[in-house]
Coordinates of C-alpha atoms in Angstrom, one line a residue:
X1 CA -15.0 -15.8 4.0
X2 CA -14.7 -19.1 6.0
X3 CA -17.3 -20.1 8.6
X4 CA -14.7 -19.9 11.5
X5 CA -13.8 -16.3 10.5
X6 CA -17.5 -15.3 10.2
X7 CA -18.2 -16.8 13.6
X8 CA -15.2 -15.1 15.2
X9 CA -16.3 -11.7 13.9
X10 CA -19.9 -12.3 15.0
X11 CA -18.7 -13.2 18.5
X12 CA -16.5 -10.1 18.7
X13 CA -19.4 -7.9 17.6
X14 CA -21.8 -9.5 20.0
X15 CA -19.4 -9.0 22.9
X16 CA -18.8 -5.3 22.1
X17 CA -22.3 -4.2 20.9
X18 CA -23.5 -2.8 24.1
X19 CA -20.3 -1.0 24.7
X20 CA -20.3 0.3 21.2
X21 CA -23.7 1.9 21.6
X22 CA -23.1 3.4 25.0
X23 CA -19.6 4.6 24.9
X24 CA -17.7 7.4 23.2
X25 CA -20.8 9.3 21.9
X26 CA -18.7 11.6 19.7
X27 CA -17.9 8.8 17.3
X28 CA -19.3 8.8 13.7
X29 CA -21.1 5.6 13.0
X30 CA -22.8 3.7 10.2
X31 CA -26.6 3.6 10.4
X32 CA -28.2 1.9 7.4
X33 CA -26.7 3.5 4.3
X34 CA -25.6 6.7 5.9
X35 CA -22.8 7.9 8.2
X36 CA -24.3 9.6 11.3
X37 CA -23.0 11.6 14.3
X38 CA -23.8 10.9 17.9
X39 CA -27.2 12.6 17.6
X40 CA -28.1 10.5 14.6
X41 CA -27.7 13.3 12.1
X42 CA -26.3 12.4 8.7
X43 CA -22.7 13.4 8.1
X44 CA -21.0 13.7 4.7
X45 CA -17.3 13.4 4.8
X46 CA -15.8 15.9 2.4
X47 CA -12.1 15.5 2.4
X48 CA -8.7 15.6 0.8
X49 CA -5.8 13.2 0.9
X50 CA -2.5 13.8 2.8
X51 CA -0.2 11.6 0.8
X52 CA 2.7 11.7 3.3
X53 CA 5.2 10.8 0.5
X54 CA 4.3 7.1 1.0
X55 CA 5.7 6.2 -2.4
X56 CA 9.2 7.4 -1.5
X57 CA 9.3 5.4 1.7
X58 CA 10.3 8.4 3.8
X59 CA 9.8 7.1 7.4
X60 CA 8.7 10.4 8.9
X61 CA 7.2 12.6 6.2
X62 CA 7.6 15.9 8.0
X63 CA 7.7 17.9 4.8
X64 CA 4.3 16.8 3.6
X65 CA 2.3 19.1 5.9
X66 CA 2.1 20.5 9.4
X67 CA -0.6 21.9 11.6
X68 CA -1.2 24.9 9.4
X69 CA -2.4 22.5 6.6
X70 CA -5.2 21.1 8.7
X71 CA -6.4 24.6 9.2
X72 CA -6.2 25.2 5.5
X73 CA -8.3 22.1 4.9
X74 CA -10.9 23.5 7.2
X75 CA -10.8 26.9 5.6
X76 CA -11.5 25.2 2.2
X77 CA -14.8 24.0 3.6
X78 CA -13.6 20.4 4.0
X79 CA -14.1 18.3 7.1
X80 CA -11.9 15.2 6.6
X81 CA -8.4 14.1 5.6
X82 CA -7.7 10.6 4.2
X83 CA -4.4 10.1 5.8
X84 CA -2.0 7.8 3.9
X85 CA 0.3 5.6 6.0
X86 CA 3.4 3.5 5.1
X87 CA 4.1 0.7 7.5
X88 CA 7.7 1.7 7.6
X89 CA 6.8 4.7 9.7
X90 CA 5.9 2.3 12.5
X91 CA 8.3 -0.7 12.1
X92 CA 11.3 -1.8 10.1
X93 CA 11.7 -4.9 8.1
X94 CA 14.7 -5.8 10.2
X95 CA 12.5 -5.9 13.4
X96 CA 8.9 -6.6 12.4
X97 CA 6.4 -5.8 15.2
X98 CA 8.8 -3.7 17.2
X99 CA 7.1 -0.3 16.9
X100 CA 9.0 2.9 16.7
X101 CA 8.3 5.6 19.2
X102 CA 8.9 8.5 16.8
X103 CA 6.4 7.0 14.4
X104 CA 3.7 7.0 17.1
X105 CA 4.7 10.5 18.1
X106 CA 4.3 11.7 14.5
X107 CA 0.8 10.2 14.3
X108 CA -0.2 11.5 17.7
X109 CA 0.7 15.0 16.6
X110 CA -1.4 14.6 13.5
X111 CA -4.4 13.5 15.5
X112 CA -4.0 16.5 17.8
X113 CA -3.7 18.9 14.8
X114 CA -6.8 17.4 13.2
X115 CA -8.8 17.7 16.4
X116 CA -7.8 21.3 16.9
X117 CA -8.8 22.1 13.3
X118 CA -12.1 20.3 13.6
X119 CA -11.2 17.8 10.9
X120 CA -11.8 14.0 10.9
X121 CA -9.0 11.6 10.0
X122 CA -9.5 8.5 8.0
X123 CA -6.3 6.4 8.6
X124 CA -5.5 4.6 5.3
X125 CA -2.9 1.8 5.0
X126 CA -1.5 2.9 1.7
X127 CA 1.7 0.9 1.8
X128 CA 1.3 -2.4 3.8
X129 CA 3.9 -5.0 4.7
X130 CA 4.3 -6.9 1.5
X131 CA 4.3 -3.9 -0.8
X132 CA 2.3 -1.1 -2.4
X133 CA -0.7 -2.6 -4.1
X134 CA -2.0 -0.2 -6.8
X135 CA 0.3 -1.1 -9.6
X136 CA 0.2 -4.8 -8.9
X137 CA 3.7 -5.0 -7.4
X138 CA 2.8 -5.9 -3.8
X139 CA 2.5 -9.6 -4.3
X140 CA 4.3 -10.3 -1.0
X141 CA 1.2 -9.4 1.0
X142 CA -0.7 -12.3 -0.7
X143 CA 2.0 -14.9 -1.1
X144 CA 3.7 -14.6 2.3
X145 CA 1.4 -15.3 5.3
X146 CA 3.8 -13.6 7.7
X147 CA 3.2 -10.3 5.9
X148 CA -0.5 -10.5 6.4
X149 CA 0.2 -11.3 10.1
X150 CA 2.3 -8.2 10.3
X151 CA -0.5 -6.1 8.8
X152 CA -3.1 -7.5 11.2
X153 CA -0.8 -6.9 14.2
X154 CA -0.1 -3.3 13.1
X155 CA -3.8 -2.5 12.7
X156 CA -4.4 -4.0 16.1
X157 CA -1.7 -1.7 17.6
X158 CA -3.2 1.3 15.9
X159 CA -6.7 0.5 17.0
X160 CA -5.6 -0.2 20.6
X161 CA -3.7 3.1 20.7
X162 CA -6.5 5.3 19.4
X163 CA -9.4 3.5 20.9
X164 CA -11.7 6.3 22.2
X165 CA -10.3 9.0 19.8
X166 CA -13.4 10.4 18.1
X167 CA -11.3 12.7 15.8
X168 CA -10.5 9.6 13.9
X169 CA -13.5 8.7 11.7
X170 CA -12.2 5.3 11.0
X171 CA -9.6 2.8 9.7
X172 CA -9.2 2.3 5.9
X173 CA -7.8 -1.2 5.9
X174 CA -5.9 -1.4 2.6
X175 CA -5.5 0.8 -0.4
X176 CA -6.5 -0.6 -3.8
X177 CA -5.9 -4.3 -3.2
X178 CA -4.4 -6.2 -6.1
X179 CA -4.6 -9.9 -5.2
X180 CA -2.6 -12.6 -6.9
X181 CA -5.0 -15.5 -7.3
X182 CA -8.7 -14.7 -6.5
X183 CA -10.8 -12.0 -4.9
X184 CA -11.4 -14.3 -2.0
X185 CA -7.8 -13.5 -0.8
X186 CA -8.9 -9.9 0.0
X187 CA -12.2 -11.0 1.4
X188 CA -10.5 -13.3 3.9
X189 CA -7.8 -10.8 4.9
X190 CA -10.3 -8.0 5.4
X191 CA -12.3 -10.2 7.6
X192 CA -9.3 -11.2 9.7
X193 CA -8.3 -7.5 10.1
X194 CA -11.8 -6.6 11.2
X195 CA -11.8 -9.4 13.8
X196 CA -8.5 -8.2 15.2
X197 CA -9.6 -4.6 15.4
X198 CA -12.9 -5.3 17.0
X199 CA -11.2 -7.3 19.7
X200 CA -9.7 -4.0 20.9
X201 CA -11.8 -1.2 19.4
X202 CA -15.6 -1.5 19.2
X203 CA -16.2 2.0 18.0
X204 CA -14.3 3.2 14.9
X205 CA -15.8 2.7 11.5
X206 CA -14.0 0.4 9.1
X207 CA -13.4 1.4 5.5
X208 CA -13.2 -1.6 3.2
X209 CA -12.2 -1.1 -0.4
X210 CA -13.4 -3.2 -3.3
X211 CA -10.8 -5.5 -5.0
X212 CA -8.8 -3.4 -7.5
X213 CA -7.6 -6.3 -9.6
X214 CA -6.7 -10.0 -9.6
X215 CA -3.3 -10.5 -11.0
X216 CA -3.2 -8.9 -14.5
X217 CA -7.0 -8.9 -14.7
X218 CA -8.4 -5.4 -14.0
X219 CA -12.0 -6.0 -15.0
X220 CA -15.0 -5.8 -12.6
X221 CA -17.6 -8.4 -11.7
X222 CA -21.3 -7.9 -11.3
X223 CA -20.7 -6.5 -7.8
X224 CA -18.1 -4.0 -9.1
X225 CA -15.6 -6.1 -7.1
X226 CA -17.3 -5.0 -3.8
X227 CA -18.1 -7.5 -1.1
X228 CA -19.5 -7.1 2.4
X229 CA -18.1 -8.3 5.8
X230 CA -20.4 -9.2 8.8
X231 CA -19.8 -5.9 10.7
X232 CA -22.5 -3.2 10.9
X233 CA -20.1 -0.4 11.2
X234 CA -18.4 -0.5 7.8
X235 CA -18.2 2.0 5.0
X236 CA -17.4 0.6 1.5
X237 CA -14.9 2.4 -0.6
X238 CA -14.2 2.9 -4.3
X239 CA -12.0 5.2 -6.4
X240 CA -12.7 6.9 -9.7
X241 CA -10.3 8.6 -12.2
X242 CA -12.4 8.4 -15.3
X243 CA -11.8 9.3 -18.1
X244 CA -8.4 7.8 -17.2
X245 CA -6.8 9.0 -20.4
X246 CA -7.7 12.5 -19.3
X247 CA -6.9 12.5 -15.6
X248 CA -3.6 10.6 -16.1
X249 CA -2.3 12.2 -19.3
X250 CA 1.5 12.4 -19.3
X251 CA 1.7 10.3 -16.1
X252 CA 5.1 8.6 -16.2
X253 CA 3.8 5.5 -14.5
X254 CA 1.1 4.9 -17.1
X255 CA 2.6 5.4 -20.6
X256 CA -0.6 4.3 -22.3
X257 CA -2.2 7.6 -21.5
X258 CA -1.7 10.4 -24.1
X259 CA 0.3 13.6 -23.9
X260 CA -2.6 15.8 -24.4
X261 CA -6.3 15.2 -23.7
X262 CA -9.2 17.6 -23.2
X263 CA -12.4 17.7 -21.1
X264 CA -15.1 17.9 -22.1
X265 CA -14.6 16.2 -25.5
X266 CA -17.4 15.4 -27.8
X267 CA -15.2 13.3 -30.1
X268 CA -14.4 10.7 -27.4
X269 CA -16.2 7.4 -27.0
X270 CA -16.4 6.9 -23.3
X271 CA -17.3 3.6 -21.7
X272 CA -15.4 1.5 -19.1
X273 CA -13.1 -0.8 -21.2
X274 CA -14.2 -4.0 -19.5
X275 CA -17.8 -3.4 -20.6
X276 CA -16.7 -3.4 -24.3
X277 CA -16.7 -6.6 -26.4
X278 CA -14.9 -7.0 -29.7
X279 CA -17.3 -8.1 -32.4
X280 CA -15.5 -7.4 -35.6
X281 CA -12.4 -5.9 -37.1
X282 CA -10.5 -5.3 -40.3
X283 CA -8.6 -8.6 -40.1
X284 CA -8.3 -8.6 -43.9
X285 CA -6.2 -5.4 -43.8
X286 CA -2.8 -5.9 -45.5
X287 CA -0.1 -7.6 -43.5
X288 CA 3.7 -7.0 -43.4
X289 CA 5.5 -9.5 -45.6
X290 CA 8.1 -11.9 -44.1
X291 CA 11.7 -11.0 -43.8
X292 CA 13.0 -7.4 -44.2
X293 CA 10.9 -4.7 -45.8
X294 CA 11.3 -0.9 -46.2
X295 CA 8.8 1.7 -45.1
X296 CA 5.7 1.1 -47.1
X297 CA 2.2 2.6 -47.0
X298 CA -0.5 0.1 -46.4
X299 CA -4.1 1.1 -47.1
X300 CA -6.4 -0.5 -44.7
X301 CA -9.5 -2.6 -45.7
X302 CA -12.7 -0.6 -45.5
X303 CA -15.3 -1.7 -42.9
X304 CA -19.0 -0.8 -43.1
X305 CA -20.9 -0.8 -39.9
X306 CA -23.9 -3.0 -40.6
X307 CA -24.4 -4.5 -37.2
X308 CA -26.3 -2.0 -35.0
X309 CA -24.6 -3.5 -31.9
X310 CA -21.3 -2.0 -33.0
X311 CA -20.9 1.3 -31.2
X312 CA -17.1 1.9 -30.6
X313 CA -14.1 1.7 -32.9
X314 CA -10.4 1.6 -31.9
X315 CA -7.1 1.4 -33.7
X316 CA -4.9 -1.6 -33.1
X317 CA -1.3 -2.3 -34.2
X318 CA -1.0 -6.1 -34.5
X319 CA 2.3 -8.0 -33.8
X320 CA 1.2 -11.6 -33.4
X321 CA 4.0 -14.2 -33.1
X322 CA 6.6 -11.8 -34.4
X323 CA 10.1 -12.9 -33.3
X324 CA 11.5 -10.1 -35.5
X325 CA 10.8 -6.3 -35.3
X326 CA 8.2 -4.1 -36.8
X327 CA 7.8 -0.3 -37.0
X328 CA 4.5 1.7 -37.3
X329 CA 4.1 5.3 -38.2
X330 CA 1.7 8.0 -39.6
X331 CA -1.8 6.6 -39.2
X332 CA -4.9 8.0 -40.9
X333 CA -8.5 7.2 -39.9
X334 CA -11.0 8.0 -42.7
X335 CA -14.8 7.8 -43.2
X336 CA -15.7 6.8 -46.8
X337 CA -18.8 7.5 -48.8
X338 CA -20.9 4.9 -50.6
X339 CA -18.6 5.1 -53.6
X340 CA -15.5 4.4 -51.5
X341 CA -14.2 7.9 -51.7
X342 CA -12.9 9.8 -48.6
X343 CA -15.8 11.6 -47.0
X344 CA -13.8 13.0 -44.2
X345 CA -10.6 12.4 -42.2
X346 CA -11.3 11.7 -38.6
X347 CA -7.7 12.0 -37.5
X348 CA -4.1 11.6 -38.4
X349 CA -1.4 10.4 -36.0
X350 CA 2.3 10.8 -36.3
X351 CA 3.6 8.1 -34.0
X352 CA 6.5 9.8 -32.2
X353 CA 6.4 7.7 -29.0
X354 CA 4.4 5.0 -27.1
X355 CA 2.3 7.6 -25.3
X356 CA -1.3 6.7 -25.7
X357 CA -0.7 3.1 -26.7
X358 CA -1.0 0.0 -24.4
X359 CA 1.1 -3.1 -25.3
X360 CA -0.7 -6.4 -24.6
X361 CA 0.9 -9.8 -25.0
X362 CA -1.0 -13.0 -24.4
X363 CA 2.0 -14.7 -22.8
X364 CA 3.8 -11.5 -21.7
X365 CA 6.5 -12.0 -24.3
X366 CA 7.9 -9.2 -26.4
X367 CA 7.9 -5.5 -25.9
X368 CA 7.2 -2.2 -27.5
X369 CA 9.5 0.9 -27.4
X370 CA 9.7 4.3 -29.0
X371 CA 12.0 4.1 -32.1
X372 CA 14.4 6.7 -33.2
X373 CA 13.6 6.3 -36.9
X374 CA 10.3 6.9 -38.7
X375 CA 8.6 7.1 -42.0
X376 CA 9.5 10.7 -42.7
X377 CA 11.1 11.8 -39.4
X378 CA 13.2 10.4 -36.6
X379 CA 10.4 8.7 -34.5
X380 CA 7.9 5.9 -34.7
X381 CA 6.7 2.9 -32.6
X382 CA 8.5 -0.4 -32.7
X383 CA 7.4 -3.8 -31.3
X384 CA 9.4 -7.1 -31.3
X385 CA 10.0 -10.6 -29.9
X386 CA 6.4 -11.7 -29.4
X387 CA 5.7 -15.5 -29.3
X388 CA 1.9 -15.4 -29.1
X389 CA -1.0 -13.0 -29.9
X390 CA 0.1 -9.4 -29.1
X391 CA -0.8 -5.9 -30.1
X392 CA -0.8 -2.2 -29.2
X393 CA -4.2 -0.6 -28.7
X394 CA -5.1 3.0 -28.2
X395 CA -8.1 3.7 -25.9
X396 CA -7.1 7.4 -26.3
X397 CA -8.1 7.1 -30.0
X398 CA -11.4 5.3 -29.5
X399 CA -14.3 6.8 -31.5
X400 CA -18.1 6.4 -31.7
X401 CA -19.2 4.7 -34.8
X402 CA -22.3 5.6 -36.9
X403 CA -24.6 2.8 -38.2
X404 CA -24.1 2.4 -41.9
X405 CA -20.8 4.4 -42.0
X406 CA -17.7 3.0 -43.6
X407 CA -14.3 3.4 -41.9
X408 CA -10.7 2.8 -43.1
X409 CA -7.4 2.9 -41.1
X410 CA -4.2 3.1 -43.0
X411 CA -0.5 3.8 -42.2
X412 CA 3.1 3.0 -42.7
X413 CA 5.0 -0.1 -41.6
X414 CA 8.4 -1.7 -42.1
X415 CA 9.9 -5.0 -40.8
X416 CA 13.1 -6.8 -40.0
X417 CA 13.4 -10.6 -39.7
X418 CA 9.6 -11.0 -39.6
X419 CA 8.8 -14.8 -39.6
X420 CA 6.3 -16.2 -42.1
X421 CA 3.9 -17.2 -39.3
X422 CA 3.7 -13.6 -38.0
X423 CA 0.8 -11.3 -38.4
X424 CA 1.8 -7.7 -38.4
X425 CA -0.9 -5.2 -39.5
X426 CA -2.7 -2.0 -38.9
X427 CA -6.2 -2.9 -37.8
X428 CA -9.5 -1.4 -36.8
X429 CA -11.5 -3.2 -34.0
X430 CA -15.2 -2.7 -33.5
X431 CA -17.0 -3.3 -30.2
X432 CA -20.4 -3.7 -28.7
X433 CA -21.1 -2.3 -25.2
X434 CA -23.0 -3.5 -22.1
X435 CA -23.9 0.1 -21.3
X436 CA -24.7 3.3 -23.3
X437 CA -21.6 5.0 -24.8
X438 CA -21.1 8.6 -23.8
X439 CA -18.9 11.5 -24.9
X440 CA -16.4 12.8 -22.4
X441 CA -18.7 15.0 -20.2
X442 CA -20.6 15.2 -16.9
X443 CA -23.1 12.6 -18.0
X444 CA -20.4 10.1 -18.5
X445 CA -19.0 10.8 -15.0
X446 CA -22.5 10.3 -13.6
X447 CA -22.8 7.0 -15.4
X448 CA -19.5 5.8 -13.9
X449 CA -20.4 6.7 -10.3
X450 CA -23.9 5.4 -10.6
X451 CA -22.7 1.8 -11.2
X452 CA -21.1 1.9 -7.7
X453 CA -24.0 3.9 -6.1
X454 CA -26.4 1.2 -7.4
X455 CA -24.4 -1.5 -5.5
X456 CA -24.5 0.5 -2.3
X457 CA -28.2 1.0 -2.5
X458 CA -28.8 -2.6 -3.3
X459 CA -26.9 -3.6 -0.2
X460 CA -28.1 -0.7 1.9
X461 CA -24.6 0.4 2.9
X462 CA -22.7 3.7 2.9
X463 CA -20.1 4.4 0.2
X464 CA -17.0 6.5 0.3
X465 CA -15.3 7.8 -2.9
X466 CA -11.9 7.5 -1.4
X467 CA -10.0 8.9 -4.4
X468 CA -10.7 11.1 -7.4
X469 CA -8.4 13.6 -8.9
X470 CA -6.7 15.0 -12.0
X471 CA -3.0 15.3 -12.8
X472 CA -1.4 18.8 -12.9
X473 CA -1.3 18.9 -16.7
X474 CA -5.1 18.9 -17.0
X475 CA -5.0 22.4 -15.5
X476 CA -2.6 23.7 -18.1
X477 CA -3.4 25.1 -21.5
X478 CA -7.1 25.1 -21.1
X479 CA -7.3 21.3 -21.0
X480 CA -10.3 21.4 -18.7
X481 CA -9.1 20.1 -15.3
X482 CA -11.1 22.6 -13.3
X483 CA -14.2 21.8 -15.2
X484 CA -13.7 18.1 -14.6
X485 CA -13.4 18.6 -10.8
X486 CA -16.4 20.9 -10.8
X487 CA -18.5 18.3 -12.7
X488 CA -17.3 15.5 -10.3
X489 CA -18.2 17.6 -7.3
X490 CA -21.7 18.2 -8.7
X491 CA -22.3 14.5 -9.4
X492 CA -20.9 13.6 -5.9
X493 CA -23.1 16.1 -4.2
X494 CA -26.2 15.0 -6.0
X495 CA -25.6 11.5 -4.8
X496 CA -24.8 12.5 -1.2
X497 CA -21.5 10.7 -1.4
X498 CA -18.6 11.1 1.1
X499 CA -15.3 11.7 -0.7
X500 CA -11.6 12.5 -0.5
X501 CA -9.8 14.4 -3.3
X502 CA -6.4 13.1 -4.3
X503 CA -4.3 14.9 -3.2
X504 CA -3.3 17.8 -1.0
X505 CA 0.4 18.0 -1.5
X506 CA 2.4 16.3 -4.2
X507 CA 3.9 17.3 -7.6
X508 CA 1.6 15.2 -9.8
X509 CA -1.9 15.7 -8.4
X510 CA -1.5 18.1 -5.5
X511 CA -3.5 21.2 -4.6
X512 CA 0.0 22.3 -3.5
X513 CA 2.7 21.1 -5.9
X514 CA 6.2 19.8 -5.0
X515 CA 7.3 17.5 -2.2
X516 CA 10.7 18.9 -1.1
X517 CA 9.3 21.6 1.1
X518 CA 6.2 22.1 3.1
X519 CA 3.1 23.3 1.2
X520 CA 3.5 26.9 0.1
X521 CA 0.9 29.4 -1.3
X522 CA 3.3 30.2 -4.2
X523 CA 3.0 26.6 -5.4
X524 CA -0.7 26.3 -5.0
X525 CA -3.3 25.5 -7.6
X526 CA -5.3 28.4 -6.4
X527 CA -8.3 28.1 -8.8
X528 CA -8.8 24.6 -7.6
X529 CA -8.6 25.6 -4.0
X530 CA -11.1 28.3 -4.6
X531 CA -13.4 25.9 -6.3
X532 CA -13.6 23.7 -3.1
X533 CA -13.8 26.8 -0.9
X534 CA -16.5 28.7 -2.7
X535 CA -18.6 25.9 -4.1
X536 CA -19.4 24.0 -0.9
X537 CA -20.5 24.9 2.6
X538 CA -18.5 23.2 5.3
X539 CA -20.2 20.4 7.1
X540 CA -19.5 20.1 10.8
X541 CA -16.3 18.2 11.9
X542 CA -15.4 16.9 15.3
X543 CA -15.9 19.6 17.8
X544 CA -16.9 22.2 15.2
X545 CA -20.0 24.3 15.5
X546 CA -22.8 23.3 13.1

């Protein structure tokens, strides 16, 4: 953040500090690393998200919820709603900065409903001018300065309108920022928004999320992509959906998750991917010959784990510099004994689609698609037209390796017009890890949250777990969705974290499924609602009796 911006924010805070401490005593505030009420008592926000159909760009999402739903939230023992907003509710692209009366009326109604139910609102800018961030498509916010100016102006208008409204816990400045060049882009914009808000509103807490990604790089730095701004009334936010292959199984927007995953699962090797480092692999496994070749079985090279640093293995389908096409099918992972005989089969995979596989290309060339022909059926995976290093990897099939054990991955391949310079093979990769490797269980969930909690403690600031949740399929067929949520709530409570569950009403993640009608009990995930209701005592909300 530049010196001018830091000085501007400091001057705004200095000019409002006496007012902030003496006015509007009902406000929640940050004190050290806790959120406190007017009497200085610690308050834990326990909430759920109202998604408001922000992804469909419905201007006034009147079918997402009504006043009854705020009462239902309170009856569940929750005291907060993270309230998703799309800028289109308040202004149009044809007339930026001309705010729409019906948009304000809709938000006014929600504030009134929340207040009557004794529920706090955290207003979250989920879709800003410039585009929805989470999937990396909202580049306009970072590349067009006028879009940032629109966002700052809109936040200023919101803060001005609701100055003095204690039912609003605070302003969540931007959901899951994905910047285009550097993390500093979000640091600078967050600081500018804070300066603008503080010029009109000294009281409301600000919620500042860590950077989600930089371009196509989704890893985390030593600060877990957090940063601080020079404002004492800020809560710092993060989101957790680990294990991602479980919580997002079958999700249409992330095809690299599998069709079926379970929790808990002792066969899984759980560690955040960016903390893994490839140290070895079966690069000497057989390669597809140039030109055209029929379906052929390729027995992989055996690999003995001699390096004690190797803790995780993963299957990889290599398609380096392949201007032609290659098909993969029917993989088998085996553990061999000392004589090279099969000791046990860890798994077999009939590759019927791309589900569970992530296609990576160094220069973004090429593609992978499900194929309608296979080794012994009508399905497989095909990849083609890559100009540089490229592969398909499956985090869903990662496994914990044993020191001294020998592994072999084999399978079927065929090729068309494969150039001589191409490398197309079935490979095993082996990784070291910066942190201990877990199975898929509560201890792993605790290890994930503790990385963020450690940052909050080091900086003596409060944290908000703004999103966690599991897709509807996790609750079907005894896959373990309810157990996952229960374990997450246990870990959250033990660490005294404020949180918001995603989400209240939507077809994929909702407590109430569907989006074409208002929430209805006949479309409720009642066991999950009961879990929130029975497992936790309701903390006081605004105006509620302790």
